């Protein structure tokens, strides 16, 4: 029988207003839980010159063969919900078997959270940055090339009938094709949305190296990667990465939660260079299962519009505080207390089910 998650009644109180607060709370909670703590320090800095790092907390057996890996904040500004979930997990960790560890990677993109951007300091979408060694850092979907002038105009935010013009593309090519072309990942437009980079980024490298070293003894890894934006408001969508020996049906049965397949999910899209796709390469000795969790926030076009306007402001405005930064935060982390409670509840539920039901 799957256990009931012990999500706190006031999950909204676990949301932090900024990276620094989130990091301090995470470190304090890790110490309180008796967890091991490691910080992967970055060269980039926050808006007040503060140092940035990816904090990792380790609960349970040190060389555990079974690892539950929980990652949040690959998309910087989306980190608030995942940070709150991890705080809840540290305050009330799921009971772990003697051969099992729970590893929490707190804010995989600290710069993005600190500066309220989805990407890192190099405008790179880290969830498109985990390419295979020897892969070509080039290319983009043909339809993205056609969309680039509309998606990434070299001007600060202004009213320019974006949604109307995008609707024309959708009418002509189909909305699913347009969505797939935009979100797939592109390696041609360094200032564009969903840019995957020209090389492995510092965050991706540090996280990959740490996982390779620290999880060397793991034979079974169940990874969860928490995002916000996709799906119905406050609802959880679980999407399985298609990996050998791991399928959405068996995951659904074991977790007691509906897990969709990446290729068949009507809401999702296929992505190049995702974190989940890199895990079998990073941990070739282990059986990997990977579930991406999305907590829905706003309609997809509203989220895309918010991303577009913030990206224009960053590259062609003065990059400082602006209404479009607030709009992006609102689109990916609603202030609504009910939404925040639901996000923590859903995040904890998945982590608890994974802790108990993962073989
Ligand atoms: Zn995301």
CSV table of C-alpha atoms and ligand atoms in Angstrom, one decimal:
chain,number,residue,atom,x,y,z
A,1,UNK,CA,0.0,0.0,0.0
A,2,UNK,CA,1.4,3.4,-1.0
A,3,UNK,CA,2.0,5.6,2.0
A,4,UNK,CA,0.3,9.0,2.4
A,5,UNK,CA,2.7,11.9,1.9
A,6,UNK,CA,3.4,13.9,4.9
A,7,UNK,CA,3.2,17.2,3.0
A,8,UNK,CA,3.0,20.1,5.5
A,9,UNK,CA,-0.4,21.8,5.8
A,10,UNK,CA,1.1,25.2,4.9
A,11,UNK,CA,3.3,24.4,2.0
A,12,UNK,CA,3.1,28.0,0.8
A,13,UNK,CA,5.1,29.1,3.8
A,14,UNK,CA,8.1,27.1,2.4
A,15,UNK,CA,8.3,29.2,-0.7
A,16,UNK,CA,11.3,31.6,-0.6
A,17,UNK,CA,11.3,35.0,-2.3
A,18,UNK,CA,14.8,34.7,-3.8
A,19,UNK,CA,17.7,32.4,-4.3
A,20,UNK,CA,19.7,33.5,-1.3
A,21,UNK,CA,16.8,32.9,1.1
A,22,UNK,CA,16.1,29.6,-0.5
A,23,UNK,CA,19.7,28.4,-0.3
A,24,UNK,CA,20.0,29.5,3.4
A,25,UNK,CA,16.8,27.7,4.3
A,26,UNK,CA,17.8,24.6,2.4
A,27,UNK,CA,21.2,24.4,4.1
A,28,UNK,CA,19.7,25.0,7.6
A,29,UNK,CA,17.1,22.3,7.0
A,30,UNK,CA,19.7,19.9,5.7
A,31,UNK,CA,21.7,20.4,8.9
A,32,UNK,CA,18.5,19.9,10.9
A,33,UNK,CA,17.8,16.7,9.2
A,34,UNK,CA,21.3,15.4,9.7
A,35,UNK,CA,21.9,15.3,5.9
A,36,UNK,CA,25.3,15.5,4.3
A,37,UNK,CA,25.6,18.8,2.4
A,38,UNK,CA,27.8,19.7,-0.6
A,39,UNK,CA,27.8,22.9,-2.5
A,40,UNK,CA,28.9,23.0,-6.1
A,41,UNK,CA,30.1,26.6,-6.4
A,42,UNK,CA,29.6,28.5,-9.6
A,43,UNK,CA,31.7,31.3,-11.1
A,44,UNK,CA,28.6,33.4,-11.9
A,45,UNK,CA,27.2,35.9,-9.3
A,46,UNK,CA,23.8,37.0,-8.1
A,47,UNK,CA,22.4,40.6,-8.5
A,48,UNK,CA,24.0,41.8,-5.3
A,49,UNK,CA,27.3,40.1,-6.1
A,50,UNK,CA,26.5,37.1,-3.9
A,51,UNK,CA,28.1,33.8,-4.6
A,52,UNK,CA,26.0,31.1,-6.2
A,53,UNK,CA,26.1,27.4,-5.9
A,54,UNK,CA,24.1,24.2,-6.4
A,55,UNK,CA,23.4,22.7,-2.9
A,56,UNK,CA,23.1,18.9,-2.6
A,57,UNK,CA,21.7,17.2,0.5
A,58,UNK,CA,22.2,13.5,1.1
A,59,UNK,CA,19.9,11.6,3.4
A,60,UNK,CA,20.4,7.9,4.2
A,61,UNK,CA,23.2,5.4,3.5
A,62,UNK,CA,26.4,7.0,2.1
A,63,UNK,CA,27.1,4.4,-0.6
A,64,UNK,CA,23.6,3.3,-1.1
A,65,UNK,CA,22.9,1.0,-4.1
A,66,UNK,CA,19.4,2.5,-4.4
A,67,UNK,CA,19.1,6.3,-4.9
A,68,UNK,CA,16.1,8.5,-5.2
A,69,UNK,CA,17.4,11.7,-6.8
A,70,UNK,CA,15.2,14.8,-6.6
A,71,UNK,CA,16.3,17.8,-8.8
A,72,UNK,CA,14.7,21.2,-9.0
A,73,UNK,CA,15.5,24.5,-10.6
A,74,UNK,CA,17.1,23.5,-13.9
A,75,UNK,CA,15.0,26.3,-15.2
A,76,UNK,CA,16.1,29.0,-12.7
A,77,UNK,CA,12.9,31.0,-12.2
A,78,UNK,CA,10.9,27.7,-11.9
A,79,UNK,CA,12.9,26.7,-8.8
A,80,UNK,CA,10.7,28.3,-6.2
A,81,UNK,CA,8.2,25.3,-6.1
A,82,UNK,CA,10.9,22.7,-6.1
A,83,UNK,CA,12.8,24.5,-3.4
A,84,UNK,CA,9.7,24.5,-1.2
A,85,UNK,CA,9.1,20.8,-1.9
A,86,UNK,CA,12.7,19.9,-0.9
A,87,UNK,CA,12.4,22.0,2.3
A,88,UNK,CA,9.2,20.0,3.1
A,89,UNK,CA,11.1,16.7,2.4
A,90,UNK,CA,14.0,17.8,4.7
A,91,UNK,CA,11.5,18.7,7.5
A,92,UNK,CA,9.7,15.4,7.2
A,93,UNK,CA,11.9,12.9,5.2
A,94,UNK,CA,10.3,9.7,4.0
A,95,UNK,CA,11.6,6.7,5.9
A,96,UNK,CA,14.4,5.2,3.9
A,97,UNK,CA,15.5,1.5,3.8
A,98,UNK,CA,19.1,0.7,4.9
A,99,UNK,CA,20.2,0.4,1.3
A,100,UNK,CA,18.6,3.6,0.1
A,101,UNK,CA,19.5,7.3,-0.1
A,102,UNK,CA,17.5,10.3,-0.9
A,103,UNK,CA,19.5,13.0,-2.7
A,104,UNK,CA,18.2,16.5,-3.1
A,105,UNK,CA,19.7,18.7,-5.7
A,106,UNK,CA,18.6,22.2,-4.8
A,107,UNK,CA,18.4,24.7,-7.6
A,108,UNK,CA,20.4,23.3,-10.5
A,109,UNK,CA,20.4,26.8,-12.1
A,110,UNK,CA,21.1,29.2,-9.2
A,111,UNK,CA,21.9,32.1,-11.6
A,112,UNK,CA,18.5,31.8,-13.3
A,113,UNK,CA,16.7,31.8,-10.0
A,114,UNK,CA,18.7,34.7,-8.6
A,115,UNK,CA,18.1,36.8,-11.8
A,116,UNK,CA,14.6,35.6,-12.5
A,117,UNK,CA,15.5,34.0,-15.7
A,118,UNK,CA,14.7,30.5,-17.0
A,119,UNK,CA,18.1,30.1,-18.6
A,120,UNK,CA,21.6,30.5,-17.1
A,121,UNK,CA,24.0,33.4,-17.4
A,122,UNK,CA,24.9,32.4,-21.0
A,123,UNK,CA,21.2,32.4,-22.0
A,124,UNK,CA,21.4,28.6,-22.1
A,125,UNK,CA,18.4,26.4,-21.3
A,126,UNK,CA,20.1,23.8,-19.1
A,127,UNK,CA,17.4,21.2,-19.9
A,128,UNK,CA,18.6,21.4,-23.6
A,129,UNK,CA,22.3,21.4,-22.6
A,130,UNK,CA,23.0,17.8,-21.7
A,131,UNK,CA,24.2,16.6,-25.1
A,132,UNK,CA,26.1,13.4,-25.7
A,133,UNK,CA,29.9,13.7,-25.8
A,134,UNK,CA,30.8,14.3,-29.4
A,135,UNK,CA,27.3,15.6,-30.3
A,136,UNK,CA,27.1,18.6,-32.6
A,137,UNK,CA,26.2,21.8,-30.8
A,138,UNK,CA,24.4,23.0,-33.8
A,139,UNK,CA,21.1,22.8,-35.6
A,140,UNK,CA,17.5,23.8,-34.9
A,141,UNK,CA,14.1,22.7,-36.1
A,142,UNK,CA,13.4,24.2,-39.6
A,143,UNK,CA,10.2,25.8,-38.3
A,144,UNK,CA,12.1,27.5,-35.5
A,145,UNK,CA,14.1,29.3,-38.1
A,146,UNK,CA,10.9,30.6,-39.6
A,147,UNK,CA,9.7,31.6,-36.1
A,148,UNK,CA,12.9,33.2,-34.9
A,149,UNK,CA,12.0,36.8,-36.0
A,150,UNK,CA,8.7,36.5,-34.2
A,151,UNK,CA,10.0,34.7,-31.1
A,152,UNK,CA,13.2,36.7,-30.6
A,153,UNK,CA,12.8,40.2,-32.1
A,154,UNK,CA,15.9,42.4,-31.4
A,155,UNK,CA,13.8,45.0,-29.6
A,156,UNK,CA,12.7,45.7,-26.0
A,157,UNK,CA,9.2,44.5,-25.0
A,158,UNK,CA,6.4,46.3,-26.9
A,159,UNK,CA,2.9,45.5,-28.1
A,160,UNK,CA,3.4,43.8,-31.4
A,161,UNK,CA,0.5,41.4,-31.9
A,162,UNK,CA,2.7,38.4,-31.0
A,163,UNK,CA,-0.2,36.0,-30.2
A,164,UNK,CA,-2.0,36.9,-33.4
A,165,UNK,CA,1.0,36.4,-35.5
A,166,UNK,CA,1.8,33.1,-33.7
A,167,UNK,CA,-1.8,32.0,-34.3
A,168,UNK,CA,-1.1,32.5,-38.0
A,169,UNK,CA,1.8,30.1,-37.8
A,170,UNK,CA,-0.3,27.6,-35.9
A,171,UNK,CA,-3.0,27.8,-38.5
A,172,UNK,CA,-0.5,27.2,-41.3
A,173,UNK,CA,1.6,24.5,-39.6
A,174,UNK,CA,-0.6,23.1,-36.9
A,175,UNK,CA,-0.3,24.1,-33.2
A,176,UNK,CA,1.4,20.8,-32.2
A,177,UNK,CA,4.2,21.3,-34.8
A,178,UNK,CA,4.7,24.9,-33.7
A,179,UNK,CA,4.9,23.9,-30.1
A,180,UNK,CA,7.4,21.1,-30.8
A,181,UNK,CA,9.6,23.4,-33.0
A,182,UNK,CA,9.7,26.1,-30.3
A,183,UNK,CA,10.4,23.8,-27.3
A,184,UNK,CA,12.6,21.1,-28.9
A,185,UNK,CA,15.8,23.1,-28.3
A,186,UNK,CA,17.8,25.1,-30.7
A,187,UNK,CA,21.6,25.6,-31.1
A,188,UNK,CA,21.6,28.5,-33.7
A,189,UNK,CA,20.3,31.6,-31.9
A,190,UNK,CA,22.4,32.4,-28.8
A,191,UNK,CA,19.9,35.1,-27.7
A,192,UNK,CA,16.9,33.1,-28.6
A,193,UNK,CA,14.4,31.2,-26.4
A,194,UNK,CA,15.2,27.5,-25.7
A,195,UNK,CA,18.9,27.9,-26.7
A,196,UNK,CA,20.8,24.8,-25.8
A,197,UNK,CA,24.3,26.4,-25.9
A,198,UNK,CA,27.5,25.9,-27.8
A,199,UNK,CA,29.1,23.6,-25.2
A,200,UNK,CA,28.4,22.0,-21.8
A,201,UNK,CA,27.7,24.7,-19.3
A,202,UNK,CA,29.3,25.0,-15.9
A,203,UNK,CA,26.1,23.9,-14.1
A,204,UNK,CA,25.7,20.9,-16.3
A,205,UNK,CA,29.3,19.9,-16.0
A,206,UNK,CA,29.5,20.3,-12.2
A,207,UNK,CA,26.3,18.4,-11.6
A,208,UNK,CA,27.3,15.6,-14.1
A,209,UNK,CA,30.7,15.2,-12.5
A,210,UNK,CA,29.2,15.2,-9.0
A,211,UNK,CA,26.6,12.5,-9.9
A,212,UNK,CA,29.2,10.4,-11.7
A,213,UNK,CA,31.5,10.4,-8.7
A,214,UNK,CA,29.1,10.3,-5.8
A,215,UNK,CA,26.6,7.9,-7.3
A,216,UNK,CA,29.3,5.5,-8.6
A,217,UNK,CA,28.0,2.7,-6.2
A,218,UNK,CA,24.4,3.1,-7.2
A,219,UNK,CA,22.9,0.2,-9.1
A,220,UNK,CA,19.4,1.7,-9.2
A,221,UNK,CA,18.5,5.3,-9.5
A,222,UNK,CA,15.0,6.8,-9.6
A,223,UNK,CA,15.3,10.5,-10.6
A,224,UNK,CA,12.6,13.2,-10.3
A,225,UNK,CA,13.0,16.6,-12.0
A,226,UNK,CA,10.5,19.2,-10.9
A,227,UNK,CA,9.4,22.0,-13.2
A,228,UNK,CA,6.5,24.4,-13.3
A,229,UNK,CA,4.5,25.8,-16.2
A,230,UNK,CA,3.0,22.9,-18.1
A,231,UNK,CA,-0.5,21.5,-17.5
A,232,UNK,CA,-3.6,22.5,-15.7
A,233,UNK,CA,-3.3,25.1,-12.9
A,234,UNK,CA,-2.0,23.5,-9.7
A,235,UNK,CA,-2.1,20.0,-11.2
A,236,UNK,CA,0.8,17.6,-11.5
A,237,UNK,CA,1.8,16.1,-14.8
A,238,UNK,CA,4.3,13.2,-14.7
A,239,UNK,CA,6.2,12.5,-17.8
A,240,UNK,CA,8.5,9.5,-18.1
A,241,UNK,CA,11.8,9.7,-20.0
A,242,UNK,CA,11.8,6.8,-22.5
A,243,UNK,CA,14.8,4.8,-21.1
A,244,UNK,CA,15.6,1.1,-21.5
A,245,UNK,CA,13.8,-1.0,-18.9
A,246,UNK,CA,11.6,1.9,-17.8
A,247,UNK,CA,8.1,2.6,-19.2
A,248,UNK,CA,5.2,4.8,-18.2
A,249,UNK,CA,2.8,2.0,-17.6
A,250,UNK,CA,5.0,0.1,-15.0
A,251,UNK,CA,5.9,3.4,-13.4
A,252,UNK,CA,2.3,4.3,-13.1
A,253,UNK,CA,1.5,1.0,-11.4
A,254,UNK,CA,4.4,1.2,-9.0
A,255,UNK,CA,3.9,4.8,-8.0
A,256,UNK,CA,0.1,4.6,-8.0
A,257,UNK,CA,0.2,7.9,-10.0
A,258,UNK,CA,-0.5,8.4,-13.6
A,259,UNK,CA,2.7,8.7,-15.6
A,260,UNK,CA,2.6,9.7,-19.2
A,261,UNK,CA,5.0,8.7,-21.9
A,262,UNK,CA,7.0,11.6,-23.4
A,263,UNK,CA,6.1,10.7,-26.9
A,264,UNK,CA,2.4,10.2,-26.4
A,265,UNK,CA,1.7,13.0,-23.9
A,266,UNK,CA,-0.6,15.5,-25.6
A,267,UNK,CA,0.7,18.4,-23.6
A,268,UNK,CA,4.4,17.6,-23.7
A,269,UNK,CA,7.0,17.8,-26.4
A,270,UNK,CA,10.2,16.0,-27.3
A,271,UNK,CA,13.4,17.7,-26.1
A,272,UNK,CA,17.0,17.5,-27.2
A,273,UNK,CA,19.7,17.5,-24.5
A,274,UNK,CA,17.5,17.0,-21.5
A,275,UNK,CA,18.9,16.2,-18.1
A,276,UNK,CA,16.9,12.9,-18.0
A,277,UNK,CA,18.4,11.7,-21.2
A,278,UNK,CA,21.9,12.2,-19.9
A,279,UNK,CA,21.5,10.1,-16.8
A,280,UNK,CA,22.2,6.7,-18.4
A,281,UNK,CA,25.5,8.1,-19.8
A,282,UNK,CA,26.5,9.6,-16.5
A,283,UNK,CA,25.6,6.5,-14.5
A,284,UNK,CA,26.1,3.6,-17.0
A,285,UNK,CA,26.4,1.1,-14.1
A,286,UNK,CA,22.9,1.8,-12.8
A,287,UNK,CA,19.3,1.1,-13.9
A,288,UNK,CA,17.8,4.5,-14.4
A,289,UNK,CA,14.2,5.6,-14.1
A,290,UNK,CA,13.3,9.2,-14.7
A,291,UNK,CA,10.1,11.2,-14.2
A,292,UNK,CA,9.7,14.8,-15.0
A,293,UNK,CA,7.1,16.5,-12.9
A,294,UNK,CA,5.4,19.6,-14.1
A,295,UNK,CA,3.1,21.7,-11.9
A,296,UNK,CA,0.7,23.6,-14.1
A,297,UNK,CA,0.5,27.4,-13.8
A,298,UNK,CA,-1.0,29.2,-16.8
A,299,UNK,CA,-2.1,28.6,-20.4
A,300,UNK,CA,0.9,27.7,-22.6
A,301,UNK,CA,0.6,30.8,-24.7
A,302,UNK,CA,0.7,33.0,-21.6
A,303,UNK,CA,3.8,31.3,-20.4
A,304,UNK,CA,5.5,31.6,-23.8
A,305,UNK,CA,4.6,35.2,-24.1
A,306,UNK,CA,6.0,35.9,-20.6
A,307,UNK,CA,9.2,34.1,-21.6
A,308,UNK,CA,9.5,36.1,-24.8
A,309,UNK,CA,9.0,39.5,-23.2
A,310,UNK,CA,11.5,38.8,-20.4
A,311,UNK,CA,14.0,37.5,-23.0
A,312,UNK,CA,13.6,40.7,-25.1
A,313,UNK,CA,14.1,42.8,-22.0
A,314,UNK,CA,17.2,41.0,-20.9
A,315,UNK,CA,18.9,41.3,-24.3
A,316,UNK,CA,17.5,44.6,-25.6
A,317,UNK,CA,16.3,46.5,-22.5
A,318,UNK,CA,18.5,47.4,-19.6
A,319,UNK,CA,18.1,43.9,-18.0
A,320,UNK,CA,17.1,45.4,-14.6
A,321,UNK,CA,13.8,45.0,-12.8
A,322,UNK,CA,10.8,45.4,-15.1
A,323,UNK,CA,7.2,44.4,-15.2
A,324,UNK,CA,8.1,41.6,-17.5
A,325,UNK,CA,10.2,40.0,-14.8
A,326,UNK,CA,7.2,40.1,-12.4
A,327,UNK,CA,5.0,38.7,-15.2
A,328,UNK,CA,7.5,35.8,-15.8
A,329,UNK,CA,7.5,35.0,-12.1
A,330,UNK,CA,3.7,35.1,-11.9
A,331,UNK,CA,3.5,32.8,-15.0
A,332,UNK,CA,5.8,30.2,-13.5
A,333,UNK,CA,5.2,30.6,-9.8
A,334,UNK,CA,1.8,32.0,-9.0
A,335,UNK,CA,1.6,33.9,-5.7
A,336,UNK,CA,-1.7,32.2,-4.9
A,337,UNK,CA,-1.5,30.3,-1.6
A,338,UNK,CA,-3.7,27.5,-2.8
A,339,UNK,CA,-1.4,26.9,-5.9
A,340,UNK,CA,1.7,26.9,-3.7
A,341,UNK,CA,0.1,24.5,-1.2
A,342,UNK,CA,-0.9,22.2,-4.1
A,343,UNK,CA,2.6,22.4,-5.6
A,344,UNK,CA,4.2,21.2,-2.4
A,345,UNK,CA,1.6,18.6,-1.8
A,346,UNK,CA,2.1,17.1,-5.3
A,347,UNK,CA,5.9,17.3,-5.1
A,348,UNK,CA,6.0,15.5,-1.8
A,349,UNK,CA,3.5,12.9,-2.9
A,350,UNK,CA,5.8,11.9,-5.8
A,351,UNK,CA,8.9,11.8,-3.7
A,352,UNK,CA,7.2,9.8,-1.0
A,353,UNK,CA,5.8,7.3,-3.5
A,354,UNK,CA,9.2,7.0,-5.1
A,355,UNK,CA,10.8,6.4,-1.7
A,356,UNK,CA,8.5,3.6,-0.8
A,357,UNK,CA,7.7,1.9,-4.1
A,358,UNK,CA,10.9,2.1,-6.1
A,359,UNK,CA,12.5,-1.3,-6.5
B,1,LIG,ZN1,11.1,23.8,-16.8
